[in-house]
Short mmCIF file of C-alpha atoms in Angstrom, two decimals:
data_model
loop_
_atom_site.label_atom_id
_atom_site.label_comp_id
_atom_site.label_asym_id
_atom_site.label_seq_id
_atom_site.Cartn_x
_atom_site.Cartn_y
_atom_site.Cartn_z
CA MET A 873 19.42 -8.53 11.36
CA ALA A 874 20.32 -6.36 8.37
CA ASN A 875 18.57 -6.70 5.05
CA THR A 876 20.38 -8.01 2.02
CA SER A 877 20.86 -5.50 -0.76
CA TYR A 878 20.12 -6.47 -4.35
CA GLU A 879 20.99 -4.55 -7.50
CA PHE A 880 19.32 -5.02 -10.87
CA GLU A 881 19.78 -3.30 -14.21
CA TYR A 882 17.19 -3.02 -16.98
CA GLU A 883 17.43 -1.55 -20.46
CA LEU A 884 14.52 0.74 -21.26
CA LYS A 885 13.72 2.31 -24.60
CA ALA A 886 12.64 5.66 -23.22
CA SER A 887 14.45 8.82 -22.22
CA PRO A 888 15.17 9.68 -18.58
CA LYS A 889 12.83 12.64 -18.98
CA VAL A 890 9.95 10.26 -19.81
CA LEU A 891 10.87 7.65 -17.18
CA TYR A 892 11.61 9.87 -14.20
CA PRO A 893 8.00 10.77 -13.31
CA TYR A 894 7.21 7.03 -13.08
CA LEU A 895 10.00 6.64 -10.50
CA SER A 896 9.49 9.77 -8.45
CA THR A 897 5.80 10.69 -8.25
CA ALA A 898 2.90 9.09 -6.43
CA SER A 899 0.82 8.78 -9.59
CA GLY A 900 3.74 7.34 -11.56
CA LEU A 901 4.72 4.79 -8.90
CA GLN A 902 1.10 3.71 -8.47
CA GLN A 903 0.93 2.72 -12.13
CA TRP A 904 3.59 0.01 -11.89
CA PHE A 905 5.13 -0.29 -8.42
CA ALA A 906 2.40 -0.35 -5.76
CA ASP A 907 -1.33 -0.93 -5.43
CA LYS A 908 -1.79 2.64 -4.20
CA VAL A 909 0.55 5.55 -3.43
CA THR A 910 -0.34 8.72 -1.55
CA VAL A 911 1.76 11.80 -0.81
CA VAL A 912 2.69 12.58 2.79
CA ALA A 913 3.75 16.21 3.27
CA GLN A 914 6.52 17.07 0.79
CA GLN A 915 9.09 14.48 1.74
CA GLY A 916 7.31 11.15 1.66
CA PHE A 917 4.79 8.67 0.38
CA ASN A 918 2.52 6.01 1.78
CA PHE A 919 2.75 2.84 -0.30
CA TYR A 920 -0.02 0.29 -0.12
CA TRP A 921 0.43 -3.36 -0.99
CA ASP A 922 -2.32 -5.85 -0.09
CA ASN A 923 -4.10 -3.10 1.90
CA GLU A 924 -1.07 -2.62 4.18
CA ASN A 925 0.48 0.83 4.54
CA HIS A 926 4.25 1.18 4.17
CA PRO A 927 5.41 4.77 4.77
CA ALA A 928 8.55 5.97 3.01
CA THR A 929 10.67 9.09 3.16
CA ILE A 930 12.35 10.61 0.13
CA VAL A 931 16.07 10.51 0.86
CA HIS A 932 17.45 11.66 -2.48
CA ASN A 933 15.85 13.22 -5.53
CA LYS A 934 17.93 14.32 -8.52
CA SER A 935 15.70 15.16 -11.46
CA ASN A 936 15.97 12.71 -14.38
CA LYS A 937 18.89 10.93 -12.65
CA SER A 938 18.06 9.20 -9.35
CA PHE A 939 15.42 8.81 -6.67
CA LYS A 940 15.85 7.07 -3.31
CA LEU A 941 13.24 6.07 -0.72
CA ASP A 942 13.77 5.01 2.87
CA PHE A 943 11.27 2.61 4.45
CA PRO A 944 11.86 2.90 8.21
CA LYS A 945 11.15 -0.14 10.37
CA ALA A 946 8.89 0.74 13.30
CA GLY A 947 11.00 1.19 16.42
CA GLN A 948 14.17 0.14 14.58
CA ALA A 949 15.61 3.25 12.93
CA ALA A 950 18.97 1.54 12.42
CA LEU A 951 17.28 -1.17 10.35
CA SER A 952 15.55 1.04 7.82
CA ALA A 953 15.49 -0.20 4.26
CA CYS A 954 15.93 1.67 0.98
CA ILE A 955 14.99 1.40 -2.65
CA GLU A 956 16.93 3.51 -5.11
CA PHE A 957 16.22 4.07 -8.79
CA LYS A 958 19.04 5.41 -10.99
CA LEU A 959 18.82 6.29 -14.65
CA ASP A 960 22.02 5.93 -16.66
CA VAL A 961 22.37 6.74 -20.33
CA SER A 962 25.08 5.05 -22.37
CA GLU A 963 27.02 7.68 -24.29
CA LEU A 964 27.88 5.14 -26.94
CA SER A 965 24.44 3.76 -27.74
CA ASN A 966 22.22 6.46 -26.15
CA THR A 967 20.39 3.63 -24.36
CA THR A 968 18.75 4.29 -21.00
CA TYR A 969 19.37 1.85 -18.15
CA LEU A 970 17.35 1.69 -14.96
CA VAL A 971 19.49 0.52 -12.05
CA ILE A 972 17.50 -0.57 -9.01
CA THR A 973 19.13 -1.06 -5.62
CA ASP A 974 16.77 -2.78 -3.21
CA SER A 975 17.59 -3.29 0.45
CA ALA A 976 13.92 -3.20 1.47
CA SER A 977 12.88 -6.64 0.23
CA THR A 978 12.92 -9.54 2.63
CA PHE A 979 13.51 -12.25 0.06
CA LYS A 980 15.40 -15.37 0.99
CA SER A 981 17.20 -15.45 -2.37
CA ALA A 982 18.37 -13.13 -5.11
CA ASP A 983 16.29 -15.18 -7.57
CA ASP A 984 13.06 -14.24 -5.76
CA ALA A 985 14.00 -10.56 -5.75
CA GLN A 986 14.99 -10.78 -9.43
CA GLU A 987 11.62 -12.33 -10.30
CA LEU A 988 9.72 -9.51 -8.57
CA TRP A 989 11.76 -6.72 -10.19
CA ASP A 990 11.53 -8.40 -13.61
CA TYR A 991 7.74 -8.43 -13.26
CA LEU A 992 7.56 -4.81 -12.05
CA THR A 993 9.87 -3.44 -14.73
CA ASP A 994 7.94 -5.36 -17.39
CA LYS A 995 4.87 -3.42 -16.23
CA LEU A 996 6.84 -0.17 -16.44
CA LYS A 997 8.07 -1.04 -19.94
CA GLU A 998 4.48 -1.63 -21.09
CA ILE A 999 3.40 1.75 -19.75
CA VAL A 1000 6.21 3.71 -21.42
CA GLY A 1001 6.13 1.67 -24.62
CA SER A 1002 9.61 0.24 -24.17
#
């Protein structure tokens, strides 16, 4: 069974240069996204939620623009799940938008996924002063 993909967009009052380390480094992600994050070699992280390890591989990394992680399912390579963070800046208003595409969550509804990402991005906004 394939995961459902959800996409959310949040306005943040911080530049991509300030935000990007919070989306792409172990120390940044640990501050708002996971209980603990450790680096594995150069192409991955171990994420810990509720003392459970969830390894992820960095699929895409474009400085100050986008960062994508793949969370492979044990023994089911075809069913891996991804989370992608994209930073877009409006040319008109110079506002930064964080676009999150989540196919890793196993929520039954978009509302549940929305609630989680709202909570997580609120934490991120507090950290960056947005």
